[in-house]
Structures are given as structure tokens and as C-alpha cells.
Amino acid sequence: MENNYQNPYKLKIQRGCMITAYMLINAKQGKLKIVSSALNKLDEVDEVHETYGRTDIIAKVIVHNQDELRSFIQNRIQIMEGIRDTETLICLDDA
């Protein structure tokens, strides 16, 4: 059976009316996989990459506007179990 579901966030970014941000996320010790899995389940998160270095996870986030980004960070990310700290980089454009 073919899955015809298309994420509405991904459709809108194709039309150029969304904000893209990259979140640099550090997980608490032993919580990397739990945080990565939880991030992958969020509609606003387009990509999740576990990394080596100062940041444990890089997540690509796509939202409609800065208010939605603020709400997403405050109400979904910062309260997530296993996250130690975050830094958000807002893209100027999708060049």
C-alpha cells in the first residue's frame, strides 16, 4: 500500500512561505537517543542529525513565523525530557 501523506510544513516550504531554523541541542548524559527519537516525532522538525563535537544534535525546524518558532521552542523543546541546552540559528533565506 502506498503512503500518500505529505507533511503540510514541507509543502509550504516548497512554496517559500516558511521560516527555517537550525537548533543546536545538547542532551543530558545517556539521553541522546531518547531526545533524537522524540525530535523525529515532531511535525515541525524536518531533519535530525546526531553529531560529534560541542553539539550533540542538529535539528532542522520549519515553522510559519517567528511567533510559532518561539512557541515551539518554549513549549515543545525546552521542556523536553533529556535536553540540557539549546541554541537556535534562524536562516536568513533558503538560498
Coordinates of C-alpha atoms in Angstrom, one line a residue:
M1 CA 0.0 0.0 0.0
E2 CA 1.4 3.4 -1.0
N3 CA 1.6 6.2 1.6
N4 CA 0.3 9.4 0.0
Y5 CA 0.7 11.5 3.2
Q6 CA 2.5 14.8 2.6
N7 CA 3.7 16.9 5.6
P8 CA 2.0 20.3 5.3
Y9 CA 5.1 22.0 6.7
K10 CA 7.2 20.5 3.8
L11 CA 4.6 21.5 1.2
K12 CA 4.6 25.1 2.4
I13 CA 8.3 25.4 2.4
Q14 CA 8.3 24.4 -1.2
R15 CA 6.1 27.5 -1.8
G16 CA 8.6 29.7 0.1
C17 CA 6.4 30.9 2.9
M18 CA 8.1 29.3 6.0
I19 CA 10.9 30.1 8.4
T20 CA 13.8 27.6 8.6
A21 CA 15.9 27.4 11.7
Y22 CA 18.6 25.0 12.9
M23 CA 18.6 24.0 16.6
L24 CA 21.9 23.0 18.2
I25 CA 20.9 20.7 21.0
N26 CA 22.9 19.2 23.9
A27 CA 21.4 16.2 25.6
K28 CA 21.9 15.1 29.2
Q29 CA 24.3 12.3 29.6
G30 CA 22.8 9.0 28.4
K31 CA 19.7 10.7 26.8
L32 CA 20.9 11.2 23.2
K33 CA 18.8 8.5 21.6
I34 CA 15.7 9.4 23.6
V35 CA 16.0 13.1 22.6
S36 CA 16.7 12.2 18.9
S37 CA 13.7 9.9 18.8
A38 CA 11.4 12.5 20.4
L39 CA 12.5 15.2 18.0
N40 CA 11.9 13.0 14.9
K41 CA 8.2 12.7 16.0
L42 CA 7.6 16.5 15.9
D43 CA 5.9 17.8 12.7
E44 CA 8.0 21.0 12.8
V45 CA 11.3 19.1 12.8
D46 CA 12.3 18.3 9.2
E47 CA 15.7 16.6 9.9
V48 CA 17.6 15.3 13.0
H49 CA 21.3 14.6 13.0
E50 CA 23.4 13.3 15.9
T51 CA 26.9 14.8 15.8
Y52 CA 30.3 14.7 17.4
G53 CA 31.7 17.9 18.9
R54 CA 30.3 20.7 21.0
T55 CA 26.7 19.9 19.9
D56 CA 25.0 16.5 20.3
I57 CA 22.1 17.1 17.9
I58 CA 21.4 19.4 15.0
A59 CA 17.7 19.7 14.1
K60 CA 16.2 21.5 11.1
V61 CA 13.0 23.2 12.1
I62 CA 10.4 24.6 9.7
V63 CA 7.6 26.9 11.0
H64 CA 5.2 29.5 9.7
N65 CA 6.6 32.6 11.5
Q66 CA 8.8 33.8 14.4
D67 CA 5.9 33.6 16.9
E68 CA 5.3 29.9 16.0
L69 CA 9.1 29.3 16.4
R70 CA 9.1 31.0 19.8
S71 CA 6.2 28.9 20.9
F72 CA 7.7 25.7 19.5
I73 CA 11.0 26.3 21.4
Q74 CA 9.4 27.3 24.7
N75 CA 6.5 24.8 24.8
R76 CA 7.9 21.7 23.0
I77 CA 11.7 21.8 23.0
Q78 CA 12.8 23.4 26.3
I79 CA 10.5 21.3 28.4
M80 CA 11.5 18.0 26.6
E81 CA 13.0 15.4 28.9
G82 CA 16.7 14.9 28.3
I83 CA 17.6 18.2 26.8
R84 CA 20.4 20.1 28.6
D85 CA 20.5 23.3 26.5
T86 CA 19.8 24.6 23.0
E87 CA 20.9 27.3 20.6
T88 CA 18.7 28.4 17.7
L89 CA 20.0 29.7 14.4
I90 CA 17.3 31.3 12.2
C91 CA 18.1 31.2 8.4
L92 CA 18.0 34.4 6.5
D93 CA 16.8 32.7 3.4
D94 CA 16.8 29.3 1.8
A95 CA 19.5 30.1 -0.8

